[in-house]
Short mmCIF file of C-alpha atoms in Angstrom, two decimals:
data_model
loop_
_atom_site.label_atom_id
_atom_site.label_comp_id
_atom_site.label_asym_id
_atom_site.label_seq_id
_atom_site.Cartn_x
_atom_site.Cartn_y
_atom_site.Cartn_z
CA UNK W 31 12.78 -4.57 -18.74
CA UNK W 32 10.15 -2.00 -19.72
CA UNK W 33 10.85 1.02 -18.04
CA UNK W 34 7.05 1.36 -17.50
CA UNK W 35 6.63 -1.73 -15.65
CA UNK W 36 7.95 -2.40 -12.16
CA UNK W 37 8.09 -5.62 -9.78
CA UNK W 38 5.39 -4.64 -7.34
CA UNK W 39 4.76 -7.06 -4.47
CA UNK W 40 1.79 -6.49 -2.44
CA UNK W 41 2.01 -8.32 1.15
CA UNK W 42 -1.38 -9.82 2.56
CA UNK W 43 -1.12 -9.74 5.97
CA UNK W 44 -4.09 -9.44 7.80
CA UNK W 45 -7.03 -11.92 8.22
CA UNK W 46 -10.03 -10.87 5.67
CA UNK W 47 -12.90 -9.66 7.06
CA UNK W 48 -11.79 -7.96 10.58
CA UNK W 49 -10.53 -5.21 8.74
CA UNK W 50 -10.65 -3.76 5.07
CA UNK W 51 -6.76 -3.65 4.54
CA UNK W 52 -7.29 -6.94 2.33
CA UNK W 53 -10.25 -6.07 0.79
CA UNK W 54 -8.46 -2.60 -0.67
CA UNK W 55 -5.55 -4.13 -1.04
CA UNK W 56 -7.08 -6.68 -3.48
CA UNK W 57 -8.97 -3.86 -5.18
CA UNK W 58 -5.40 -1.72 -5.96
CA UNK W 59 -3.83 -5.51 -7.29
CA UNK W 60 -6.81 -5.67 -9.64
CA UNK W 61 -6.14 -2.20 -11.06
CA UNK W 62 -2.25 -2.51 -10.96
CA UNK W 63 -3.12 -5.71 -12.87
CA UNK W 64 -5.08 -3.90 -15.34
CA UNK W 65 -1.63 -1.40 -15.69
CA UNK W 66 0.00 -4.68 -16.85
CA UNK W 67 2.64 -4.69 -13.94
CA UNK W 68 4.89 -7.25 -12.95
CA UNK W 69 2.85 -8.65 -9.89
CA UNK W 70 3.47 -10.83 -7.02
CA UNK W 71 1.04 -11.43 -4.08
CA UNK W 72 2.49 -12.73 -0.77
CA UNK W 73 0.64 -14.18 2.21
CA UNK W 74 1.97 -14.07 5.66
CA UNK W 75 0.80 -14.18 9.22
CA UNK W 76 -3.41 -13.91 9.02
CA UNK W 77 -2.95 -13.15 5.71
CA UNK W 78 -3.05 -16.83 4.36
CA UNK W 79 -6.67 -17.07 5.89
CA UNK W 80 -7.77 -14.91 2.88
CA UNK W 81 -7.08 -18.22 0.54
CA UNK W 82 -9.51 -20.67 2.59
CA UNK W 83 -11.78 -22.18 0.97
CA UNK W 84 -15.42 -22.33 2.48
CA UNK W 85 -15.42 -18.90 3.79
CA UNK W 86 -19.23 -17.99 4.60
CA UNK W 87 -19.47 -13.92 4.95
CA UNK W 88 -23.70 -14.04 5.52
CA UNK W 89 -23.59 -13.43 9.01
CA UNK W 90 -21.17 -10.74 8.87
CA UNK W 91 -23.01 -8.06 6.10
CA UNK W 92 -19.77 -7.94 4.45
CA UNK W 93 -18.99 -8.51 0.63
CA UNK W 94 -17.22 -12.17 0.08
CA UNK W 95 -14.46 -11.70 -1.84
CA UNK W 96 -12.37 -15.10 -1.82
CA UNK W 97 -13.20 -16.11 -5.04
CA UNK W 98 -11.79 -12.61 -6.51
CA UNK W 99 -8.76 -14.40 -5.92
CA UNK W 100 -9.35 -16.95 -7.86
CA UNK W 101 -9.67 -14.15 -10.75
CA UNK W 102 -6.22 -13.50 -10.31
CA UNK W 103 -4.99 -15.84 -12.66
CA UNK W 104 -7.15 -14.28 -15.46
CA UNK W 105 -5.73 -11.09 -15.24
CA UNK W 106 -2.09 -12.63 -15.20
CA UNK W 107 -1.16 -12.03 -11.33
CA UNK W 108 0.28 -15.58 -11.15
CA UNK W 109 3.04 -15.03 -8.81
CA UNK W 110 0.79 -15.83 -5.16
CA UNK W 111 3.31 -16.24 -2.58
CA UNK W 112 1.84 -18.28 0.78
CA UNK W 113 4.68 -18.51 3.97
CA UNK W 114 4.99 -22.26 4.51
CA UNK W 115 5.01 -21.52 8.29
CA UNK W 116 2.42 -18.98 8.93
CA UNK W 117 -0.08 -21.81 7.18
CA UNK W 118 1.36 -24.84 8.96
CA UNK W 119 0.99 -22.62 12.02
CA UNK W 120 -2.70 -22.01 11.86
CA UNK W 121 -3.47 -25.91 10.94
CA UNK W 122 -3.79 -25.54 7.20
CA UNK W 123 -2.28 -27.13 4.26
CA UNK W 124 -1.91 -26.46 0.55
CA UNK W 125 -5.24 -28.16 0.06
CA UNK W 126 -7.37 -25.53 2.58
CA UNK W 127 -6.73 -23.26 -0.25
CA UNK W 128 -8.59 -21.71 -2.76
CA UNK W 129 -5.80 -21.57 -5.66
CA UNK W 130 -2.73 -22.94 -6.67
CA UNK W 131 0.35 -20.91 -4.81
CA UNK W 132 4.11 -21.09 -4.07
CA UNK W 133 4.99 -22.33 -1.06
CA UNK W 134 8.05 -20.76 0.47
CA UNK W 135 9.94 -20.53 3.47
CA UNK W 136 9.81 -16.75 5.07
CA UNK W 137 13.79 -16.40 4.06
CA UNK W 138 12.87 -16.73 0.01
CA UNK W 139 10.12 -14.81 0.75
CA UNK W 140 12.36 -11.84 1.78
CA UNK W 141 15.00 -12.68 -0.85
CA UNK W 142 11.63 -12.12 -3.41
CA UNK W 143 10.94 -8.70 -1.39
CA UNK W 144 14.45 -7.62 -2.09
CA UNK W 145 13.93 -8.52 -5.81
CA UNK W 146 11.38 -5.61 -6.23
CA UNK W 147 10.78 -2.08 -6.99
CA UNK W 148 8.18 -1.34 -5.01
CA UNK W 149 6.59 -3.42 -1.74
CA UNK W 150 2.98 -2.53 -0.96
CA UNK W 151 1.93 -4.18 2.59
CA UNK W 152 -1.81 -4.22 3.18
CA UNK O 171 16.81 3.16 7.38
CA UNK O 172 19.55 1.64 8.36
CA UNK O 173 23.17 1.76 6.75
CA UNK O 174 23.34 -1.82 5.80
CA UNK O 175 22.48 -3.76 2.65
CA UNK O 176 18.47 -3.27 1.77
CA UNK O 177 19.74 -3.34 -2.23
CA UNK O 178 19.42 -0.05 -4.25
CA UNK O 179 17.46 1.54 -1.39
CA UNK O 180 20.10 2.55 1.20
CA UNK O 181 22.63 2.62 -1.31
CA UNK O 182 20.91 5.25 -3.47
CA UNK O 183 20.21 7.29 -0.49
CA UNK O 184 23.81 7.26 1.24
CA UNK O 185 25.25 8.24 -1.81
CA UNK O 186 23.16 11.07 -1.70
CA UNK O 187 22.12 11.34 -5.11
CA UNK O 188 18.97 12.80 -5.64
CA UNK O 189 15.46 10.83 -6.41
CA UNK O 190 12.51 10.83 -7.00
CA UNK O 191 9.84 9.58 -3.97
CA UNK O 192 6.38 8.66 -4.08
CA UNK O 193 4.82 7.88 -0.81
CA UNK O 194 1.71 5.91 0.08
CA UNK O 195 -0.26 6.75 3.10
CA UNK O 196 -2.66 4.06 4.43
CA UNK O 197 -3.88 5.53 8.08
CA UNK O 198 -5.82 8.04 9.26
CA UNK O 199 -4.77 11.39 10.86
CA UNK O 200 -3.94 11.44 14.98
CA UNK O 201 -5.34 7.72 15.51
CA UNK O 202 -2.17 6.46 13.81
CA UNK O 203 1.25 7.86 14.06
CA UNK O 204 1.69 6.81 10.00
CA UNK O 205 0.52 10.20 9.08
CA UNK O 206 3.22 11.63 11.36
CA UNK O 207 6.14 9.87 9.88
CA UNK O 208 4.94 10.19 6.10
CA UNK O 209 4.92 13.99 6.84
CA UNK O 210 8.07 14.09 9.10
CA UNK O 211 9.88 11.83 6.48
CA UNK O 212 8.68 14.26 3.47
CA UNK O 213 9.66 17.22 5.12
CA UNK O 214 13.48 15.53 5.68
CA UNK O 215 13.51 14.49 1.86
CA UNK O 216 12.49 17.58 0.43
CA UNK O 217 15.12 19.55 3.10
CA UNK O 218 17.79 16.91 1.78
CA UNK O 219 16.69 17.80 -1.85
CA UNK O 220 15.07 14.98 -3.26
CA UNK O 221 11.48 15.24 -4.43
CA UNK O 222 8.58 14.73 -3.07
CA UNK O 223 6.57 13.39 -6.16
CA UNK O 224 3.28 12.79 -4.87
CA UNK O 225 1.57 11.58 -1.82
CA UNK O 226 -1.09 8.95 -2.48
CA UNK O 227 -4.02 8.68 0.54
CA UNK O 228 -5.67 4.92 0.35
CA UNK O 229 -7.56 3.18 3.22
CA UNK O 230 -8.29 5.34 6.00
CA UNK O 231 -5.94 6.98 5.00
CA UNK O 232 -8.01 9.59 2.98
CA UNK O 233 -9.32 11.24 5.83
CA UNK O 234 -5.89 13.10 5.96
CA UNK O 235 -6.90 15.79 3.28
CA UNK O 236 -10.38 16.98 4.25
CA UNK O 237 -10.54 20.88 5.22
CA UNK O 238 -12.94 20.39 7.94
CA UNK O 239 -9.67 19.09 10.13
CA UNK O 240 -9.92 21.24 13.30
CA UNK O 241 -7.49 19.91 16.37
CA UNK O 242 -7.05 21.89 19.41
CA UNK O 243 -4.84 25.09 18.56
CA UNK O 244 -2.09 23.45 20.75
CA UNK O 245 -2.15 20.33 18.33
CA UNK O 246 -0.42 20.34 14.89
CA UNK O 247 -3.65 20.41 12.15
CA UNK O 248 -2.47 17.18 9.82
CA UNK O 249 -4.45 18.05 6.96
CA UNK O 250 -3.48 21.58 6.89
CA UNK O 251 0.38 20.69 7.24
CA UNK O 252 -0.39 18.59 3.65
CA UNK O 253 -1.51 21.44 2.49
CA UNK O 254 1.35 23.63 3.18
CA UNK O 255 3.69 20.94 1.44
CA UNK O 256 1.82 20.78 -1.32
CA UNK O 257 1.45 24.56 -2.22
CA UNK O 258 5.06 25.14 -1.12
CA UNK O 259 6.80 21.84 -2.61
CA UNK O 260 4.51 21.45 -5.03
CA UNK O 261 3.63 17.84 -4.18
CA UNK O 262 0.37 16.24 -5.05
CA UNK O 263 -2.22 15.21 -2.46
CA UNK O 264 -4.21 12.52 -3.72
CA UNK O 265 -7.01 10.32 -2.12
CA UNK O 266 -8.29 7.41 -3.83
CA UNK O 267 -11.50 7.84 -5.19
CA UNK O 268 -13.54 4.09 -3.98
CA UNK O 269 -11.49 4.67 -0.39
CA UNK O 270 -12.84 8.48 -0.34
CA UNK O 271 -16.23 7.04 -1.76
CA UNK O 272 -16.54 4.57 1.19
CA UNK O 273 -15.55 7.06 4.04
CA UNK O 274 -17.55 10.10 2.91
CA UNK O 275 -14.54 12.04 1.78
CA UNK O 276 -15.87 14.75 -1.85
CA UNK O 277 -13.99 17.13 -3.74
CA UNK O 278 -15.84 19.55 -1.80
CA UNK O 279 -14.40 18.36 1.28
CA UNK O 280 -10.34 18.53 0.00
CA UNK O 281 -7.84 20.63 1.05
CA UNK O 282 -6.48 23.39 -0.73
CA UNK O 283 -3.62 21.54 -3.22
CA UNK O 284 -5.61 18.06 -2.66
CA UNK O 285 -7.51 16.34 -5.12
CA UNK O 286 -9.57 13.24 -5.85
CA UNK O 287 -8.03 10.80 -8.09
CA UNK O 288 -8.18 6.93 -9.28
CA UNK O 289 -5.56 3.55 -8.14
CA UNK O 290 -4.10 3.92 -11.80
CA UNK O 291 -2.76 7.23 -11.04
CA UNK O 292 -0.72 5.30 -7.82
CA UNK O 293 0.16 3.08 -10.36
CA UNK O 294 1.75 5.96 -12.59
CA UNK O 295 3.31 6.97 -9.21
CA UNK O 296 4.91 3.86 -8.66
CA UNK O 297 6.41 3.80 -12.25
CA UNK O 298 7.21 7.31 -12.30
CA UNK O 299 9.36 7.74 -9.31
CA UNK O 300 12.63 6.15 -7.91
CA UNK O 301 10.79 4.80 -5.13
CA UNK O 302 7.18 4.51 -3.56
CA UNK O 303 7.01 4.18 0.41
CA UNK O 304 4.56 3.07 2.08
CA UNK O 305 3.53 4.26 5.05
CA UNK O 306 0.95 1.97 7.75
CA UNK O 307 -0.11 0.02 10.44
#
């Protein structure tokens, strides 16, 4: 592989709006994306809550920003990563979300951390 | 770190070969004990003789590089301990420039061997060095 790209996974692991950690941490994938990396986004714990769909920010005076992931796919992060029990655990499925992702047990989730050069937790 | 079998990471280090180390800081000084350890694990890289590349401020973390820092004398000043490093070691201190934006954080405001810079230039750091750490809540 090019020596100027790297396997960067950033972990989502917070829920969205009671904190900016996701909020940045979207912001750096969108410029890393722009860098042409090799991306990967995984959600665990809280973190799958910042795929529902229907999220209403009005009350809250804070940006929405779901649908930025939705722009993922345009700027070729295609690898989203969602940890089969951390939704299942909250009472969601597949079809609470607002894109297409990879299901995966925690244990292939690590095996995929293990896989890359850098890990970026937000 | 422990001894055992994180690939390439542990590895790398217990052979002690040299390399290269980018770090990522994501909390604030004093309210968070992240600064602590970035600094405390610099400081035992560069004494081991690796390289301390650069050391990237995002989130709250920003606030670690502004000269108006002033702690109790019996405290250790965080932002003036960066600044040691990087006149001595010659590592960059960098904030991010929409994190600084947010918080209030100028160029005025930076520590001596700090500067203000964009999320591509973490992205160089990532490529550039051996390995980025991260360092958070």
């Amino acid at each position: 592989m090019d020596d100027n790209v790297k396997k960067i996974m950033h972990v989502m692991r917070r829920a969205p709006h009671g904190s900016i950690y996701t909020y940045e941490g979207l912001e750096m994938i969108l410029i890393m994306a722009a860098y042409e990396q090799d991306l990967s986004v995984a959600f665990i714990g809280d973190g799958v809550y910042a795929l529902k769909k229907n999220q209403n920010t009005d009350g809250i005076s804070m940006k929405g920003f779901a649908k930025t992931f939705m722009a993922l796919d345009g700027y070729d992060v295609e690898k989203l990563y969602v940890d089969r029990v951390s939704l299942e655990e909250r009472g969601l499925t597949e079809d609470d979300l607002l894109v297409d992702v990879e299901l995966l047990d925690s244990a292939e989730i690590g095996r995929r951390m293990t896989e890359q050069d850098v890990v970026i937790h937000h | 770190m422990r001894g055992t079998a994180l690939p390439g990471f542990s590895a790398t280090i217990l052979n002690s070969e040299k390399v290269k180390i980018g770090i990522l800081l994501k909390e604030g000084p004093y309210n968070h004990q992240a600064a602590d350890t970035a600094y405390k694990f610099a400081e035992a890289a560069i004494k081991k003789g690796h390289t301390v590349d650069a050391v990237f401020l995002y989130n709250d973390g920003v606030i670690n590089a502004t000269n108006l820092t002033d702690p109790p004398q019996d405290d250790r000043n965080i932002a003036a301990r960066w600044s040691e490093m990087a006149k001595e070691h010659g590592v960059e201190i960098l904030a991010c420039i929409a994190a600084s934006k947010r918080r209030g954080i100028t160029d005025d405001l930076m520590i001596e061997g700090g500067s203000i810079t964009g999320l591509g230039t973490l992205t160089d750091i990532a490529i550039r060095n051996d390995r980025l750490l991260t360092f958070g809540d």
